[in-house]
mmCIF file of C-alpha atoms and ligand atoms in Angstrom:
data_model
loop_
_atom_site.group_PDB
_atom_site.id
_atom_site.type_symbol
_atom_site.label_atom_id
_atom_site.label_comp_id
_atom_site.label_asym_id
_atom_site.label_seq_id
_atom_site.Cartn_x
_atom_site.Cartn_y
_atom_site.Cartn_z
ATOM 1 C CA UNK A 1 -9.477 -0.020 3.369
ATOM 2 C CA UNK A 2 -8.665 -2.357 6.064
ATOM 3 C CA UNK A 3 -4.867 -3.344 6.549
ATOM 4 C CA UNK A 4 -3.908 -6.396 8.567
ATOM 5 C CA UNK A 5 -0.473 -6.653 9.864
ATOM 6 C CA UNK A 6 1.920 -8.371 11.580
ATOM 7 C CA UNK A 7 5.282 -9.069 12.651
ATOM 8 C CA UNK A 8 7.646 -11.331 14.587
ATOM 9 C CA UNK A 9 10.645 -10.105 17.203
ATOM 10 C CA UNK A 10 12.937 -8.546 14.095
ATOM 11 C CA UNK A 11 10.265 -6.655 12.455
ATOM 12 C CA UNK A 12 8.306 -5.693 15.130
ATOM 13 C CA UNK A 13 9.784 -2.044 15.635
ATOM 14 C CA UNK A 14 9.301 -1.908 11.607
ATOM 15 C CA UNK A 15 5.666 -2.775 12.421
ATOM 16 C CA UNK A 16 4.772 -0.455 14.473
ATOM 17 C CA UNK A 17 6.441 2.517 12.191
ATOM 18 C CA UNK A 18 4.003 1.018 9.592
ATOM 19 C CA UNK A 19 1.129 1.362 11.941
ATOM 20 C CA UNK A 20 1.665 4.933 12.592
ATOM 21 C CA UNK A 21 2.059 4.980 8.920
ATOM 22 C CA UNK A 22 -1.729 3.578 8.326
ATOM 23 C CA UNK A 23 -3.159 5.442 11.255
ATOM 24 C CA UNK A 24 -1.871 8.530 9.894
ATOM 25 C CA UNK A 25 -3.711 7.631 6.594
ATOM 26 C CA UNK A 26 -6.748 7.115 8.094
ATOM 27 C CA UNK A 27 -6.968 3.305 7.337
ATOM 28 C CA UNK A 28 -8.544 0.810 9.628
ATOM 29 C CA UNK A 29 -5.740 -1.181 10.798
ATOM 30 C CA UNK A 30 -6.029 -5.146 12.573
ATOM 31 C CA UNK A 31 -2.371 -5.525 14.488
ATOM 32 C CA UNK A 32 -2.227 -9.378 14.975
ATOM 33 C CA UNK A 33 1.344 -8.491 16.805
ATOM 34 C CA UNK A 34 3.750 -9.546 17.894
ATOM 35 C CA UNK A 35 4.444 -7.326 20.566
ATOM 36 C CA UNK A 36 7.607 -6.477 22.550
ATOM 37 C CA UNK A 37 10.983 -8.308 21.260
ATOM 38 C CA UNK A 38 10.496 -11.746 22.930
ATOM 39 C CA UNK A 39 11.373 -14.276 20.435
ATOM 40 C CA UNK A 40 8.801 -16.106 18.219
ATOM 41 C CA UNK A 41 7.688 -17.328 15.139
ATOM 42 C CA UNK A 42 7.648 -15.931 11.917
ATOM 43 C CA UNK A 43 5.147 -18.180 10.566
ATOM 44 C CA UNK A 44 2.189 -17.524 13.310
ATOM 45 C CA UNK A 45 2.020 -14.638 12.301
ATOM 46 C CA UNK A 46 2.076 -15.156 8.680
ATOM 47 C CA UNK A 47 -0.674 -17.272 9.168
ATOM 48 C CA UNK A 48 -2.889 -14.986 11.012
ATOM 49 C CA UNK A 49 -2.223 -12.083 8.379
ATOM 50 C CA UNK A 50 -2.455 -14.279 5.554
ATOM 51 C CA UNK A 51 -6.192 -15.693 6.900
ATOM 52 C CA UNK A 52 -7.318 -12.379 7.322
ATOM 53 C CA UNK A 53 -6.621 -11.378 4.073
ATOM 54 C CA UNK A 54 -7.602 -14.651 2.134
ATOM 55 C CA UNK A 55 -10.814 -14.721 3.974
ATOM 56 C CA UNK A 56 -11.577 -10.935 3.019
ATOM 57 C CA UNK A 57 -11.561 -9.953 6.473
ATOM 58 C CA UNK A 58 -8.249 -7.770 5.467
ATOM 59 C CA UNK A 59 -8.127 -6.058 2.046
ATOM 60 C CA UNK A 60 -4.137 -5.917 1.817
ATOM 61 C CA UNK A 61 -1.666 -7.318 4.636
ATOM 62 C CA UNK A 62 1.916 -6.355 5.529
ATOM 63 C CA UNK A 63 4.556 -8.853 7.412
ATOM 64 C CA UNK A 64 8.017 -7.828 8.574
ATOM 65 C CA UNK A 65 10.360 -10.412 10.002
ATOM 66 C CA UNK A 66 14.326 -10.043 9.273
ATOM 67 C CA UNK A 67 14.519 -10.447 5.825
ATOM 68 C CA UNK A 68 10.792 -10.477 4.707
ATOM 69 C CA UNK A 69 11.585 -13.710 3.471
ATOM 70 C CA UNK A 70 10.092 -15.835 6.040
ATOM 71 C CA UNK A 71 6.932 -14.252 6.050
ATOM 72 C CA UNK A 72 6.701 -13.798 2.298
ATOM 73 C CA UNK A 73 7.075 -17.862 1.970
ATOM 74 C CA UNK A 74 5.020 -18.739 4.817
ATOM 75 C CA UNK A 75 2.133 -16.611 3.904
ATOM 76 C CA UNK A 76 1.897 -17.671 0.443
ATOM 77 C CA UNK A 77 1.086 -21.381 1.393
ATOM 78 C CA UNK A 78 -2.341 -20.438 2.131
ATOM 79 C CA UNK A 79 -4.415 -19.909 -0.919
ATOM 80 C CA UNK A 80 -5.480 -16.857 -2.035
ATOM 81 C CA UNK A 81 -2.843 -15.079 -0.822
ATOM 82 C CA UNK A 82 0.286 -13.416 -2.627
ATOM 83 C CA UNK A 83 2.649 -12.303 -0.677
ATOM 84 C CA UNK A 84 5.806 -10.384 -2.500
ATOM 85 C CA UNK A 85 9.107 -9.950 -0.274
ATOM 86 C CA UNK A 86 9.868 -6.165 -1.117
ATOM 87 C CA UNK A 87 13.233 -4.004 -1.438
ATOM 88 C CA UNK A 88 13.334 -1.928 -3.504
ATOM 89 C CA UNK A 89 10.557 0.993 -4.353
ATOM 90 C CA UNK A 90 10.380 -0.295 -8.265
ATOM 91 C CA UNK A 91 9.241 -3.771 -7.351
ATOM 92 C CA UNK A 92 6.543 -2.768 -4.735
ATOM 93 C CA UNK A 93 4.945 -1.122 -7.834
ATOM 94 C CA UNK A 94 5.267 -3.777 -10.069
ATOM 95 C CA UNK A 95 4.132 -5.877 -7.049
ATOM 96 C CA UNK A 96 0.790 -4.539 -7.074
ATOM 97 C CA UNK A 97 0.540 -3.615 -10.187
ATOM 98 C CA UNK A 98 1.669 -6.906 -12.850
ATOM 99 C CA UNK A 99 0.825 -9.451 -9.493
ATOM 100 C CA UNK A 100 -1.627 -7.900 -7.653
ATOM 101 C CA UNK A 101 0.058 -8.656 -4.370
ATOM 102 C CA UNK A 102 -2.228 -8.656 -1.831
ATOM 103 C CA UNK A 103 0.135 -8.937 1.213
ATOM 104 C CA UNK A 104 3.847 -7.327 1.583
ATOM 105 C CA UNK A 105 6.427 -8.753 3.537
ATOM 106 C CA UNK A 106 9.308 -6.330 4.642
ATOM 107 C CA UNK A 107 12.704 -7.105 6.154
ATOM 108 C CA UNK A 108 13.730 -5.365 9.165
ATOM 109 C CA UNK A 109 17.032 -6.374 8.840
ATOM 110 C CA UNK A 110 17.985 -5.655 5.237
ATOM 111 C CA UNK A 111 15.433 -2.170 4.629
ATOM 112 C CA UNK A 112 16.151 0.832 6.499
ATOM 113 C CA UNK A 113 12.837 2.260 8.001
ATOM 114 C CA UNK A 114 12.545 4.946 5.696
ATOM 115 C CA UNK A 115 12.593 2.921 2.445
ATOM 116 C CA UNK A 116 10.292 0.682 4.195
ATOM 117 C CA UNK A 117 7.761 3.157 4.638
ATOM 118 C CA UNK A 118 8.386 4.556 1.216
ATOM 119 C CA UNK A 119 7.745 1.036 -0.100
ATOM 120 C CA UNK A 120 4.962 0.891 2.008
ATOM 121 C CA UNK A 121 3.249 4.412 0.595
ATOM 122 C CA UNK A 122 3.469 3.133 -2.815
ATOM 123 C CA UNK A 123 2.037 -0.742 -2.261
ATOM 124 C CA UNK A 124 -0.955 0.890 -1.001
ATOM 125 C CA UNK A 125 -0.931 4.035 -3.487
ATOM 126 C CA UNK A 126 -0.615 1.433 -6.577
ATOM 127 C CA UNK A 127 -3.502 -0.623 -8.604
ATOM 128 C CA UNK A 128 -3.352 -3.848 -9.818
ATOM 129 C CA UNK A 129 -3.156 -2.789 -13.920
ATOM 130 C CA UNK A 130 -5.309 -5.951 -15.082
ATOM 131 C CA UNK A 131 -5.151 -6.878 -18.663
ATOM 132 C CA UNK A 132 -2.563 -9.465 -19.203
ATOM 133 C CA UNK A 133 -1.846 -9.354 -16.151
ATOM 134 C CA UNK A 134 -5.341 -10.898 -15.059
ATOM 135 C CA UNK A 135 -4.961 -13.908 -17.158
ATOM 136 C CA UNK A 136 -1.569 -14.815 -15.354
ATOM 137 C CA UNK A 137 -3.227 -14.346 -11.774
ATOM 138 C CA UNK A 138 -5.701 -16.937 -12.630
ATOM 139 C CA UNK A 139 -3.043 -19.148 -13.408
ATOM 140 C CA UNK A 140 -1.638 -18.977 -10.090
ATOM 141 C CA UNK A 141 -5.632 -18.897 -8.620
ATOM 142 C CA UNK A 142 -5.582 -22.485 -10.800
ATOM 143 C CA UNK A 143 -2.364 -23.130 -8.586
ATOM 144 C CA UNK A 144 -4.296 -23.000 -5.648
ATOM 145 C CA UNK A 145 -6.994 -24.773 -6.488
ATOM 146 C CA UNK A 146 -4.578 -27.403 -7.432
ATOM 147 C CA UNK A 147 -3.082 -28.328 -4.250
ATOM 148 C CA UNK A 148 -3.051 -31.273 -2.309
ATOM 149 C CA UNK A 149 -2.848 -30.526 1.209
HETATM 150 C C1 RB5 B 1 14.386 -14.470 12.966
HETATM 151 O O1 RB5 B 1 15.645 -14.539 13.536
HETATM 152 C C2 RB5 B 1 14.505 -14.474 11.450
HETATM 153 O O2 RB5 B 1 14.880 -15.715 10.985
HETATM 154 C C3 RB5 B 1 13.203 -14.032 10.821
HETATM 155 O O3 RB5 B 1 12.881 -12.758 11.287
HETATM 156 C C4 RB5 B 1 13.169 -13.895 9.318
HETATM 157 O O4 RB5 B 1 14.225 -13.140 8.843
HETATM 158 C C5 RB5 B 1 12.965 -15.129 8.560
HETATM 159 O O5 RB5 B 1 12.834 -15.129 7.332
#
């Protein structure tokens, strides 16, 4: 599995927990930053994440900014991607497995790091269940392929 991830000034300490996180899993990880606390922009960063894992470069990508918020709306203007702002360890199941999120977005500032991780261990741990499930993600693929832009 390759994870991309990435992170502005408020999440990057939260980043690089998650890093450690993959590493320690043995997963092959592409950091797109930021690095060091030098203020920037959420959406960069979303952007680079959210390519990686549209194109299939990435097969899952994580985002932390403040409130995951940012990220989470930024990311999911480019198609293919859904990105699910995450708080709670119930919805990062559901996440993956009803909506087959394919990127997570975590907020630095409203998450502690532990139940960020713990949200973390269970995106990646969890399947997308399919079903009819799969016939509402091709709605939103339809979404996509709708736009205008
Ligand atoms: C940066 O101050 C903050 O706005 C950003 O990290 C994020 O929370 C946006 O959604």
């Amino acid at each position: 599995m390759r994870v991309a991830l990435g992170a502005d000034h408020a999440g990057v300490h939260l980043k690089e927990a998650v890093h450690s996180l993959l590493q320690s899993r043995g997963i092959d990880v592409h950091d797109f930053g930021t690095v060091g606390e030098a203020s920037v922009d959420y959406p960069d960063y979303a952007a680079k994440v959210g390519r990686a894992v549209a194109s299939g470069e990435a097969d899952l990508g994580i985002l932390a900014c403040g409130t995951g918020l940012g990220m989470a709306i930024a990311a999911n203007k480019i198609a293919g991607v859904r990105a699910a702002p995450v708080v709670d360890l119930e919805s990062a199941r559901l996440a993956r497995e009803h909506n087959d999120a394919n990127v997570l977005a975590l907020g630095a500032r409203v998450t502690s790091p532990e139940m960020a991780l713990q949200i973390v261990a269970i995106f990646l741990d969890t399947s997308f269940a399919g079903g009819r499930h799969q016939r509402r993600l091709d709605k939103i693929t339809a979404l996509d392929n709708d736009r205008h832009c």
